[in-house]
Amino acid sequence: MSTAILGAARVGYETKGYFRTWDQVFFTFLFPVLMLAIFASAFSSQSIELGPGQSITMADYYLPAMLAAGILLSGVQNLAVDIATEKSDGTLKRLGGTPLAPTSYFIGKIGQVFITGVLQAALLLVVASLAFGVTLPSDPGSWMTFAWVFVLGTTTSALIGIGLSSLPRNGKSATAVIVPIVLVLQFISGVYLQFSALPEWMQNLASLFPLKWIAQGMRAVFLPEEFAAMEPSGAWDLGWVAVALGIWLVAGLVLSRLTFRWIRRDA
Amino acid sequence: MPGGRLQDMNTSTPSIRVRGLRKEYGAHTAVDGIDFDVAPGETLALLGPNGAGKSTTIEILEGYRRRTSGDVQVLGEDPGHAGLAWRARLGIVLQSTGESGAFTVREQLAQFARYYPNPRDVDETIAAVGLEAKAKTRIGKLSGGQRRRVDVALGIIGRPELLFLDEPTTGFDPEARREFWGLIRRLKHEGTTIVLTTHYLDEAAQLGDRALVIAGGRVVADGAMDEIGDPSARVPIVRWREAGVLREERTERPGELVARLAAAGEPAALEVVRPSLEDVYLGLVGEAGKQSADQPEAGDGGTSTRGRSRRAEQQEVTS
């Protein structure tokens, strides 16, 4: 009980700390919004055509991609860098000397990812709709899909971030170790480059990682039904999105459970 | 818990009991079989050069490190296996850390106070470390000495029965150190058991009831502040100048010697020196250093330059 109460108290504290750390806010919170604005403006004269009368603007195409990128950045990049830094600068050692349960600490981190992730998604939707004229779905079914892909994707992403936080050897190298992983994933998973235009081997490789499935789920929500034909299997495959993200969620949970320590013992 | 507040140190169980503690890092032995007790309410000054095994010992007591062998009881539990309820009874002030400091002093203390079942009042704690004027300042904007006071405040916010202070006054100006000593004396009066490591021997003498001197992973002295070391090291020294030559004599009766000298006329450059704890301490670790002179230094994350200059000093004193 007190573990949950303290976890809730940590959520507020972590969120406040996040918004006071300027580089985290820029590179994990505002970055997808900035990229959406750049892509939508730079390619404003272009459109993606499926057939006669079936075309969407670049802003339409990049909105689901940037929502997916936001989930990855707010979870994986944010937590992996943040926790690695806290491990290195003594924050975790100090917490390890208090009666705070590690579970409360994780509730705080994951809660912070959810709050900032929801704000980020809301900002992306508002900017896409008001600044770039993207028409948002109006049927409840699409928003239900959006809700579960967002929740499952964000949870998975946060757990993978916790797991990856033990990869950098110190806080200074954390950004250099984590950002390339996240960047490569975004290029092969259909975030910056149109997924259907990638070579098959790259599509298959991307299918091993969760971002491809988050992006596919988001496309299912925001692109017209006819665009399902451009997916590798010719369908949105939402069932497989759930399965792939579920597997990564369990993997992330096991990884974080096995690798997390308040301090590097006897290092 | 009530047992921990008893003033009679002889009948109550010790707050800390260490027997045969060893810690090895590969081939290097950082702690080489040490024994000691700390009674409830006592303040133990843990002294020794960098690399002596102080930090390793303290981190084992705090539950941060595992020991290679030996028996350790802290507040009646094995720190290697003790739970969160045990942690709630401890206060830990680590050597200074480099946290980003995005929170204000008050926010940080209010957050940490939540973790403990019976915390101190946040504003009273801020006042106790003299940071009232900085309560609403972000920790990242404080000076080094002010940040150290935040560390101390975070260590005592949970009203600990047992407080570990690892070089708490590094970076303090003399006035801040005096104020800090006052705070520690108040904690002692409340019955808090304290384990203090410091490089300032005057600080150890001011605050400690007992000193435990470690060198080369072994205990080289354990006793009351005014009793540790070789008794001959405490014998007062009388110095004076005679026919242009500086003379020096150790005697238990310096007054007699001075009177005798003065009978023959006012002696030049006369002084009577009672060796300080620092002199006794340097004698102790200097001897231990000679015995294990080629022992490599490791494990004790302290600044090695200071370690070197200190050893240089010791050699000067002992040679």
Coordinates of C-alpha atoms in Angstrom, one line a residue:
Chain A
M1 CA 0.0 0.0 0.0
S2 CA 2.6 2.5 1.0
T3 CA 4.7 1.3 -1.9
A4 CA 1.9 2.5 -4.2
I5 CA 1.4 5.8 -2.3
L6 CA 5.1 6.6 -2.4
G7 CA 5.1 5.6 -6.1
A8 CA 2.3 8.1 -6.8
A9 CA 4.3 10.7 -4.9
R10 CA 7.4 9.9 -7.0
V11 CA 5.3 10.4 -10.2
G12 CA 4.7 14.1 -9.4
Y13 CA 8.4 14.6 -8.3
E14 CA 9.8 12.8 -11.5
T15 CA 7.5 14.8 -13.8
K16 CA 8.5 18.1 -12.2
G17 CA 12.2 17.1 -12.5
Y18 CA 11.7 16.1 -16.2
F19 CA 10.3 19.5 -17.2
R20 CA 13.2 21.2 -15.4
T21 CA 15.8 19.3 -17.4
W22 CA 16.0 21.3 -20.6
D23 CA 17.9 18.8 -22.8
Q24 CA 15.5 16.0 -21.9
V25 CA 12.5 18.1 -22.7
F26 CA 14.0 19.1 -26.1
F27 CA 15.3 15.7 -27.2
T28 CA 12.5 13.5 -26.0
F29 CA 9.4 15.7 -25.6
L30 CA 9.6 18.4 -28.3
F31 CA 11.7 16.6 -30.9
P32 CA 8.8 14.6 -32.6
V33 CA 6.8 17.8 -32.7
L34 CA 9.7 19.6 -34.4
M35 CA 10.2 16.8 -36.8
L36 CA 6.5 16.7 -37.7
A37 CA 6.7 20.5 -38.4
I38 CA 9.8 20.1 -40.6
F39 CA 8.5 17.1 -42.6
A40 CA 5.1 18.6 -43.1
S41 CA 6.5 22.0 -44.1
A42 CA 9.4 20.7 -46.3
F43 CA 7.2 18.3 -48.3
S44 CA 4.1 20.4 -48.2
S45 CA 3.7 20.3 -52.0
Q46 CA 4.0 16.5 -52.1
S47 CA 1.5 13.8 -51.3
I48 CA 1.4 10.0 -51.1
E49 CA -0.9 8.5 -53.7
L50 CA -2.4 5.1 -53.6
G51 CA -4.7 5.4 -56.6
P52 CA -6.9 7.9 -58.3
G53 CA -8.5 10.2 -55.7
Q54 CA -6.7 8.3 -52.9
S55 CA -4.0 10.5 -51.6
I56 CA -2.8 11.9 -48.3
T57 CA -0.5 14.8 -47.4
M58 CA 2.9 14.4 -45.9
A59 CA 1.5 15.8 -42.6
D60 CA -1.1 13.1 -42.7
Y61 CA 1.6 10.5 -43.2
Y62 CA 4.0 11.7 -40.6
L63 CA 1.5 12.2 -37.8
P64 CA 1.3 8.5 -36.9
A65 CA 5.0 8.1 -37.5
M66 CA 5.8 10.9 -35.0
L67 CA 3.3 9.6 -32.4
A68 CA 5.2 6.3 -32.6
A69 CA 8.6 8.1 -32.4
G70 CA 7.3 10.1 -29.4
I71 CA 6.4 6.8 -27.6
L72 CA 9.9 5.5 -28.2
L73 CA 11.7 8.7 -27.2
S74 CA 9.6 9.3 -24.0
G75 CA 10.1 5.7 -22.9
V76 CA 13.3 4.2 -24.2
Q77 CA 15.5 7.3 -24.7
N78 CA 14.2 9.3 -21.8
L79 CA 14.5 6.5 -19.2
A80 CA 17.6 4.8 -20.4
V81 CA 19.6 8.1 -20.4
D82 CA 17.8 9.4 -17.2
I83 CA 18.4 6.3 -15.1
A84 CA 22.0 5.8 -16.4
T85 CA 22.7 9.4 -15.4
E86 CA 21.1 8.9 -11.9
K87 CA 23.1 5.8 -11.4
S88 CA 26.3 7.7 -12.3
D89 CA 25.7 10.9 -10.4
G90 CA 24.8 9.3 -7.1
T91 CA 21.1 9.8 -7.1
L92 CA 20.4 6.1 -7.0
K93 CA 23.0 5.4 -4.4
R94 CA 21.3 8.0 -2.1
L95 CA 17.9 6.5 -2.8
G96 CA 19.3 3.0 -2.1
G97 CA 20.2 4.3 1.4
T98 CA 16.6 5.2 2.2
P99 CA 13.6 3.0 2.9
L100 CA 12.1 3.8 -0.6
A101 CA 11.2 0.5 -2.4
P102 CA 12.6 0.1 -5.9
T103 CA 9.0 -0.6 -7.0
S104 CA 8.0 2.9 -5.9
Y105 CA 10.9 4.3 -7.9
F106 CA 9.8 2.4 -11.0
I107 CA 6.1 3.5 -10.6
G108 CA 7.5 7.1 -10.5
K109 CA 9.5 6.6 -13.6
I110 CA 6.7 4.8 -15.6
G111 CA 4.1 7.3 -14.4
Q112 CA 6.3 10.2 -15.5
V113 CA 6.6 8.5 -19.0
F114 CA 2.8 8.3 -19.2
I115 CA 2.2 11.9 -18.2
T116 CA 4.8 13.3 -20.5
G117 CA 3.8 10.8 -23.3
V118 CA 0.1 11.8 -23.1
L119 CA 1.0 15.6 -23.1
Q120 CA 3.3 14.9 -26.1
A121 CA 0.7 13.0 -28.1
A122 CA -1.9 15.7 -27.3
L123 CA 0.6 18.4 -28.5
L124 CA 1.3 16.4 -31.7
L125 CA -2.4 16.0 -32.5
V126 CA -3.2 19.7 -31.9
V127 CA -0.2 20.9 -34.0
A128 CA -1.0 18.4 -36.8
S129 CA -4.7 19.4 -36.8
L130 CA -4.4 23.2 -36.3
A131 CA -1.2 24.0 -38.1
F132 CA -1.1 21.4 -40.9
G133 CA -4.8 20.7 -41.5
V134 CA -4.6 17.0 -40.7
T135 CA -8.1 15.5 -40.3
L136 CA -8.3 13.4 -37.2
P137 CA -10.5 10.3 -37.0
S138 CA -14.0 10.8 -35.7
D139 CA -15.1 7.2 -35.0
P140 CA -14.7 5.8 -31.5
G141 CA -13.2 2.5 -32.8
S142 CA -10.1 4.3 -34.1
W143 CA -9.6 6.1 -30.8
M144 CA -10.0 2.8 -28.9
T145 CA -7.2 1.4 -31.1
F146 CA -5.2 4.5 -30.5
A147 CA -5.7 4.1 -26.7
W148 CA -4.5 0.5 -26.5
V149 CA -1.6 0.9 -28.9
F150 CA -0.5 4.0 -26.9
V151 CA -0.8 2.3 -23.5
L152 CA 0.8 -1.0 -24.5
G153 CA 3.5 0.8 -26.6
T154 CA 4.3 3.3 -23.8
T155 CA 4.5 0.6 -21.1
T156 CA 6.8 -1.6 -23.3
S157 CA 8.9 1.4 -24.2
A158 CA 9.4 2.5 -20.6
L159 CA 10.4 -1.1 -19.5
I160 CA 12.9 -1.4 -22.3
G161 CA 14.3 2.0 -21.3
I162 CA 14.8 0.8 -17.7
G163 CA 16.4 -2.4 -19.1
L164 CA 18.8 -0.5 -21.4
S165 CA 19.8 2.0 -18.6
S166 CA 22.4 -0.5 -17.4
L167 CA 24.1 -0.5 -20.8
P168 CA 26.0 2.8 -20.6
R169 CA 29.0 2.5 -18.3
N170 CA 28.5 6.1 -17.0
G171 CA 26.2 9.0 -17.3
K172 CA 28.4 11.0 -19.7
S173 CA 28.3 8.2 -22.3
A174 CA 24.6 7.5 -21.8
T175 CA 23.4 9.7 -24.7
A176 CA 26.1 8.5 -27.0
V177 CA 25.2 4.9 -26.4
I178 CA 21.4 5.2 -26.4
V179 CA 20.7 7.7 -29.1
P180 CA 22.2 5.8 -32.0
I181 CA 20.1 2.7 -31.1
V182 CA 17.0 4.7 -31.0
L183 CA 17.9 6.6 -34.2
V184 CA 18.6 3.5 -36.3
L185 CA 15.4 1.9 -35.1
Q186 CA 13.5 5.0 -36.3
F187 CA 15.0 4.8 -39.7
I188 CA 14.3 1.1 -40.3
S189 CA 10.9 1.1 -38.7
G190 CA 9.0 3.5 -40.9
V191 CA 9.2 6.6 -38.8
Y192 CA 11.3 8.9 -41.0
L193 CA 11.3 6.8 -44.2
Q194 CA 8.1 5.3 -45.7
F195 CA 8.0 1.7 -44.4
S196 CA 6.5 0.3 -47.7
A197 CA 9.4 1.8 -49.6
L198 CA 12.1 0.0 -47.6
P199 CA 13.7 -3.2 -48.9
E200 CA 12.1 -6.4 -47.6
W201 CA 15.1 -7.5 -45.5
M202 CA 15.0 -4.2 -43.7
Q203 CA 11.3 -4.6 -43.1
N204 CA 11.9 -8.1 -41.7
L205 CA 14.7 -6.8 -39.5
A206 CA 12.5 -4.0 -38.2
S207 CA 9.8 -6.5 -37.4
L208 CA 12.0 -8.0 -34.7
F209 CA 11.8 -4.7 -32.7
P210 CA 8.8 -3.0 -31.1
L211 CA 8.9 0.4 -32.9
K212 CA 7.7 -1.1 -36.3
W213 CA 4.6 -2.4 -34.6
I214 CA 3.8 0.8 -32.7
A215 CA 4.2 2.7 -36.0
Q216 CA 2.0 0.2 -37.8
G217 CA -0.7 0.4 -35.0
M218 CA -0.7 4.2 -35.3
R219 CA -1.0 4.1 -39.1
A220 CA -4.0 1.9 -38.6
V221 CA -5.6 4.6 -36.5
F222 CA -4.8 7.7 -38.6
L223 CA -4.4 6.6 -42.3
P224 CA -7.4 5.8 -44.5
E225 CA -8.4 2.1 -44.6
E226 CA -7.2 1.7 -48.2
F227 CA -3.6 2.3 -47.1
A228 CA -3.6 -1.0 -45.3
A229 CA -2.8 -2.4 -48.8
M230 CA 0.7 -0.8 -48.5
E231 CA 1.6 -2.8 -45.4
P232 CA 3.8 -5.9 -46.1
S233 CA 0.9 -8.3 -45.5
G234 CA -1.7 -6.0 -47.1
A235 CA -3.5 -5.6 -43.7
W236 CA -3.0 -3.6 -40.5
D237 CA -2.5 -6.9 -38.5
L238 CA -3.5 -5.3 -35.2
G239 CA -3.6 -8.7 -33.6
W240 CA 0.1 -9.1 -34.4
V241 CA 0.8 -5.6 -33.1
A242 CA -0.6 -6.7 -29.8
V243 CA 1.4 -10.0 -29.7
A244 CA 4.7 -8.3 -30.7
L245 CA 4.3 -5.5 -28.1
G246 CA 3.2 -8.0 -25.5
I247 CA 6.4 -10.1 -26.0
W248 CA 8.6 -7.0 -25.8
L249 CA 6.7 -5.9 -22.7
V250 CA 7.5 -9.2 -20.9
A251 CA 11.1 -9.1 -22.2
G252 CA 11.5 -5.5 -20.9
L253 CA 10.1 -6.5 -17.6
V254 CA 12.5 -9.4 -17.2
L255 CA 15.4 -7.4 -18.4
S256 CA 14.8 -4.5 -16.0
R257 CA 14.2 -6.9 -13.1
L258 CA 17.5 -8.7 -13.8
T259 CA 19.7 -5.7 -14.5
F260 CA 18.5 -3.0 -12.1
R261 CA 20.7 -2.2 -9.1
W262 CA 20.7 0.9 -6.9
I263 CA 24.4 0.9 -7.3
R264 CA 27.0 -1.0 -9.3
R265 CA 27.9 -3.4 -6.5
D266 CA 31.7 -3.9 -6.0
A267 CA 32.5 -2.2 -9.3
Chain B
M1 CA 14.1 0.1 19.2
P2 CA 13.9 1.3 22.8
G3 CA 17.1 -0.6 23.6
G4 CA 18.9 1.6 21.1
R5 CA 18.2 4.6 23.3
L6 CA 19.6 3.2 26.5
Q7 CA 22.4 5.3 28.0
D8 CA 24.0 2.4 29.8
M9 CA 26.5 1.3 27.2
N10 CA 27.6 -1.8 29.1
T11 CA 24.3 -3.7 29.4
S12 CA 22.7 -2.9 26.0
T13 CA 23.5 -4.7 22.8
P14 CA 25.8 -2.7 20.6
S15 CA 24.4 -0.7 17.7
I16 CA 27.2 -2.1 15.5
R17 CA 29.1 -5.3 16.1
V18 CA 31.9 -6.3 13.6
R19 CA 33.9 -9.5 14.0
G20 CA 36.6 -10.7 11.6
L21 CA 35.4 -8.5 8.7
R22 CA 37.2 -9.1 5.4
K23 CA 36.8 -7.7 2.0
E24 CA 38.8 -8.8 -1.0
Y25 CA 38.8 -7.4 -4.5
G26 CA 40.4 -10.1 -6.6
A27 CA 44.0 -10.4 -5.2
H28 CA 43.8 -7.2 -3.3
T29 CA 42.6 -7.2 0.3
A30 CA 40.9 -3.9 1.2
V31 CA 39.7 -5.0 4.7
D32 CA 41.8 -7.6 6.4
G33 CA 40.0 -8.9 9.4
I34 CA 38.7 -6.1 11.7
D35 CA 36.8 -6.2 14.9
F36 CA 34.9 -3.4 16.7
D37 CA 31.7 -2.5 18.5
V38 CA 29.8 0.8 18.6
A39 CA 27.6 1.2 21.6
P40 CA 24.2 2.9 21.4
G41 CA 24.5 6.7 21.7
E42 CA 28.3 6.6 21.1
T43 CA 30.1 8.6 18.4
L44 CA 32.8 6.7 16.7
A45 CA 35.4 8.5 14.7
L46 CA 36.7 6.2 12.0
L47 CA 40.2 7.4 11.0
G48 CA 42.8 6.3 8.5
P49 CA 44.6 7.4 5.3
N50 CA 42.9 7.1 1.9
G51 CA 42.9 3.5 0.8
A52 CA 43.0 2.2 4.4
G53 CA 39.6 0.5 4.0
K54 CA 37.4 3.1 5.8
S55 CA 35.0 3.6 2.9
T56 CA 34.8 -0.1 2.2
T57 CA 34.0 -0.8 5.8
I58 CA 31.4 1.9 6.0
E59 CA 29.7 0.8 2.8
I60 CA 29.5 -2.8 4.1
L61 CA 27.9 -1.5 7.3
E62 CA 25.4 0.6 5.2
G63 CA 24.4 -2.5 3.2
Y64 CA 25.9 -1.1 -0.1
R65 CA 28.7 -3.7 -0.4
R66 CA 28.9 -7.4 0.3
R67 CA 31.6 -8.7 2.6
T68 CA 33.9 -11.5 1.7
S69 CA 33.7 -13.0 5.2
G70 CA 33.2 -12.1 8.9
D71 CA 30.2 -11.3 11.0
V72 CA 28.4 -7.9 10.9
Q73 CA 25.4 -6.8 12.9
V74 CA 24.0 -3.3 12.5
L75 CA 21.0 -2.4 14.7
G76 CA 20.6 -6.1 15.3
E77 CA 20.5 -7.1 11.6
D78 CA 22.9 -8.3 8.9
P79 CA 23.2 -5.3 6.5
G80 CA 23.6 -7.8 3.6
H81 CA 20.1 -9.0 4.1
A82 CA 18.2 -6.3 6.0
G83 CA 15.0 -4.8 4.6
L84 CA 13.4 -1.4 4.2
A85 CA 12.3 -1.2 7.8
W86 CA 15.9 -1.5 8.9
R87 CA 16.9 1.2 6.3
A88 CA 14.3 3.5 7.9
R89 CA 16.3 3.5 11.1
L90 CA 19.6 4.6 9.4
G91 CA 20.8 8.0 8.2
I92 CA 23.5 8.0 5.5
V93 CA 25.5 11.0 4.4
L94 CA 27.7 9.8 1.6
Q95 CA 30.8 11.5 0.2
S96 CA 29.7 14.3 -2.0
T97 CA 27.7 13.4 -5.1
G98 CA 27.1 15.2 -8.4
E99 CA 23.4 15.2 -8.7
S100 CA 21.8 17.5 -11.2
G101 CA 19.9 19.4 -8.5
A102 CA 16.7 20.3 -10.4
F103 CA 14.8 20.5 -7.1
T104 CA 14.8 23.2 -4.4
V105 CA 16.2 22.4 -0.9
R106 CA 12.6 22.3 0.5
E107 CA 11.2 20.2 -2.3
Q108 CA 14.0 17.6 -2.0
L109 CA 13.7 17.4 1.8
A110 CA 9.9 17.2 1.6
Q111 CA 10.2 14.4 -0.9
F112 CA 12.7 12.4 1.2
A113 CA 10.7 13.0 4.4
R114 CA 7.9 10.9 2.8
Y115 CA 10.0 7.8 2.8
Y116 CA 10.4 7.6 6.5
P117 CA 7.8 6.6 9.1
N118 CA 8.6 9.3 11.6
P119 CA 10.5 12.1 9.8
R120 CA 11.7 15.4 11.3
D121 CA 9.9 18.6 10.4
V122 CA 11.2 19.8 7.0
D123 CA 11.6 23.5 8.0
E124 CA 13.2 22.6 11.3
T125 CA 15.7 20.4 9.5
I126 CA 16.5 23.2 7.0
A127 CA 17.0 25.6 9.9
A128 CA 19.2 23.0 11.7
V129 CA 21.7 23.0 8.8
G130 CA 21.4 26.8 8.4
L131 CA 19.8 26.9 5.0
E132 CA 16.7 28.9 5.8
A133 CA 17.7 31.6 3.3
K134 CA 18.2 29.0 0.5
A135 CA 15.1 26.8 1.1
K136 CA 13.5 27.9 -2.2
T137 CA 16.8 27.7 -4.2
R138 CA 17.4 24.8 -6.5
I139 CA 20.2 22.6 -5.2
G140 CA 22.1 22.9 -8.5
K141 CA 22.5 26.6 -7.8
L142 CA 24.1 26.2 -4.3
S143 CA 27.8 26.4 -3.5
G144 CA 29.7 23.2 -2.6
G145 CA 29.5 23.8 1.1
Q146 CA 25.7 24.5 0.9
R147 CA 25.1 21.3 -1.1
R148 CA 27.0 19.4 1.6
R149 CA 24.6 20.8 4.1
V150 CA 21.7 19.5 2.0
D151 CA 23.4 16.1 2.1
V152 CA 23.5 16.2 5.9
A153 CA 19.9 17.4 6.1
L154 CA 18.8 14.5 3.8
G155 CA 20.8 12.1 6.1
I156 CA 18.9 13.2 9.3
I157 CA 15.4 13.9 7.9
G158 CA 14.3 10.4 8.8
R159 CA 15.2 10.8 12.5
P160 CA 17.8 8.0 12.3
E161 CA 18.9 5.9 15.3
L162 CA 22.3 5.4 13.6
L163 CA 23.9 8.0 11.4
F164 CA 26.8 7.5 9.1
L165 CA 28.8 10.6 8.2
D166 CA 31.4 10.1 5.5
E167 CA 33.7 13.2 5.4
P168 CA 30.7 15.5 6.1
T169 CA 32.5 18.9 6.4
T170 CA 34.7 18.7 3.2
G171 CA 34.3 22.1 1.6
F172 CA 32.9 23.9 4.6
D173 CA 34.4 27.2 5.7
P174 CA 35.5 27.4 9.4
E175 CA 32.3 29.0 10.6
A176 CA 30.1 26.4 8.8
R177 CA 32.2 23.6 10.4
R178 CA 31.6 25.1 13.9
E179 CA 27.9 25.3 13.2
F180 CA 27.9 21.7 11.9
W181 CA 29.6 20.5 15.1
G182 CA 26.9 22.2 17.1
L183 CA 24.3 20.2 15.0
I184 CA 26.1 16.9 15.6
R185 CA 26.3 17.6 19.3
R186 CA 22.5 18.2 19.4
L187 CA 22.0 14.8 17.6
K188 CA 24.3 13.2 20.2
H189 CA 22.2 14.6 23.0
E190 CA 19.1 13.1 21.4
G191 CA 20.8 9.7 21.7
T192 CA 21.8 9.2 18.0
T193 CA 24.6 6.7 17.5
I194 CA 27.1 8.2 15.0
V195 CA 29.9 6.8 12.9
L196 CA 32.0 9.6 11.5
T197 CA 34.9 9.5 9.0
T198 CA 36.9 12.6 8.5
H199 CA 40.3 13.8 7.5
Y200 CA 40.1 16.7 10.0
L201 CA 41.6 15.3 13.3
D202 CA 40.4 18.4 15.2
E203 CA 36.9 17.4 14.1
A204 CA 37.3 13.9 15.3
A205 CA 38.6 15.1 18.6
Q206 CA 35.7 17.6 19.0
L207 CA 32.9 15.1 18.1
G208 CA 34.2 11.6 18.7
D209 CA 33.8 9.6 22.0
R210 CA 36.1 7.0 20.6
A211 CA 38.5 6.6 17.7
L212 CA 39.1 3.6 15.5
V213 CA 42.2 4.0 13.4
I214 CA 42.4 1.7 10.3
A215 CA 45.5 1.4 8.1
G216 CA 46.2 -1.2 5.5
G217 CA 42.8 -2.8 6.1
R218 CA 43.6 -3.5 9.8
V219 CA 42.7 -1.8 13.1
V220 CA 45.9 -0.1 14.4
A221 CA 44.2 1.6 17.4
D222 CA 40.8 1.5 19.1
G223 CA 40.1 3.5 22.2
A224 CA 38.9 6.7 23.8
M225 CA 40.0 9.9 22.0
D226 CA 42.6 10.8 24.7
E227 CA 43.9 7.2 25.1
I228 CA 44.6 5.9 21.6
G229 CA 48.2 5.4 20.5
D230 CA 51.4 4.8 22.4
P231 CA 51.3 6.7 25.7
S232 CA 54.8 7.9 25.1
A233 CA 53.5 9.8 22.0
R234 CA 51.4 12.0 24.4
V235 CA 54.3 13.0 26.6
P236 CA 54.6 16.8 26.5
I237 CA 57.5 18.3 24.7
V238 CA 59.5 21.3 26.0
R239 CA 61.5 23.2 23.4
W240 CA 64.0 26.1 23.9
R241 CA 67.1 27.6 22.4
E242 CA 70.4 27.2 24.2
A243 CA 73.6 28.8 22.8
G244 CA 72.0 29.1 19.4
V245 CA 71.0 25.4 19.3
L246 CA 67.3 24.3 19.4
R247 CA 66.9 21.8 22.3
E248 CA 63.9 19.5 22.8
E249 CA 63.0 17.3 25.7
R250 CA 60.0 15.0 26.4
T251 CA 58.8 15.0 30.0
E252 CA 55.8 14.2 32.1
R253 CA 56.7 17.2 34.3
P254 CA 57.2 20.1 31.9
G255 CA 56.6 22.7 34.6
E256 CA 59.6 21.4 36.6
L257 CA 61.8 21.4 33.6
V258 CA 60.8 25.0 32.7
A259 CA 61.4 26.1 36.3
R260 CA 64.8 24.6 36.3
L261 CA 65.7 26.2 32.9
A262 CA 64.3 29.6 34.1
A263 CA 66.5 29.5 37.2
A264 CA 69.5 29.9 34.9
G265 CA 67.9 32.9 33.2
E266 CA 65.0 33.4 30.8
P267 CA 65.3 30.6 28.2
A268 CA 65.1 31.7 24.5
A269 CA 62.2 30.5 22.3
L270 CA 60.6 28.5 25.1
E271 CA 57.5 26.4 24.3
V272 CA 55.7 23.6 25.9
V273 CA 53.8 21.4 23.4
R274 CA 51.2 18.8 24.2
P275 CA 51.0 16.4 21.2
S276 CA 47.6 16.7 19.5
L277 CA 45.4 13.9 18.3
E278 CA 46.8 14.6 14.8
D279 CA 50.4 14.0 16.1
V280 CA 49.3 10.7 17.7
Y281 CA 47.4 9.7 14.7
L282 CA 50.2 10.4 12.2
G283 CA 52.5 8.3 14.4
L284 CA 50.0 5.4 14.3
V285 CA 49.3 5.3 10.6
G286 CA 53.0 6.1 9.8
E287 CA 54.1 3.0 11.6
A288 CA 51.4 0.9 10.0
G289 CA 52.4 2.4 6.6
K290 CA 56.0 1.3 7.1
Q291 CA 54.9 -2.2 7.8
S292 CA 52.9 -2.5 4.6
A293 CA 54.7 0.1 2.5
D294 CA 54.4 -1.8 -0.8
Q295 CA 50.7 -2.6 -0.3
P296 CA 48.9 -1.1 -3.4
E297 CA 46.2 1.5 -2.8
A298 CA 42.7 0.7 -4.1
G299 CA 39.0 0.5 -3.2
D300 CA 38.7 3.8 -1.4
G301 CA 37.4 6.2 -4.0
G302 CA 39.1 9.2 -2.3
T303 CA 41.3 11.7 -4.1
S304 CA 44.7 10.1 -4.5
T305 CA 46.7 13.3 -4.7
R306 CA 45.6 14.1 -1.1
G307 CA 46.4 10.5 -0.2
R308 CA 49.9 11.0 -1.5
S309 CA 50.6 14.3 0.2
R310 CA 49.3 12.9 3.5
R311 CA 51.6 9.9 3.2
A312 CA 54.5 12.3 2.5
E313 CA 53.6 14.2 5.6
Q314 CA 53.6 11.0 7.7
Q315 CA 57.0 10.1 6.5
E316 CA 58.3 13.5 7.4
V317 CA 56.8 13.2 10.9
T318 CA 58.0 9.6 11.6
S319 CA 61.4 9.8 10.0

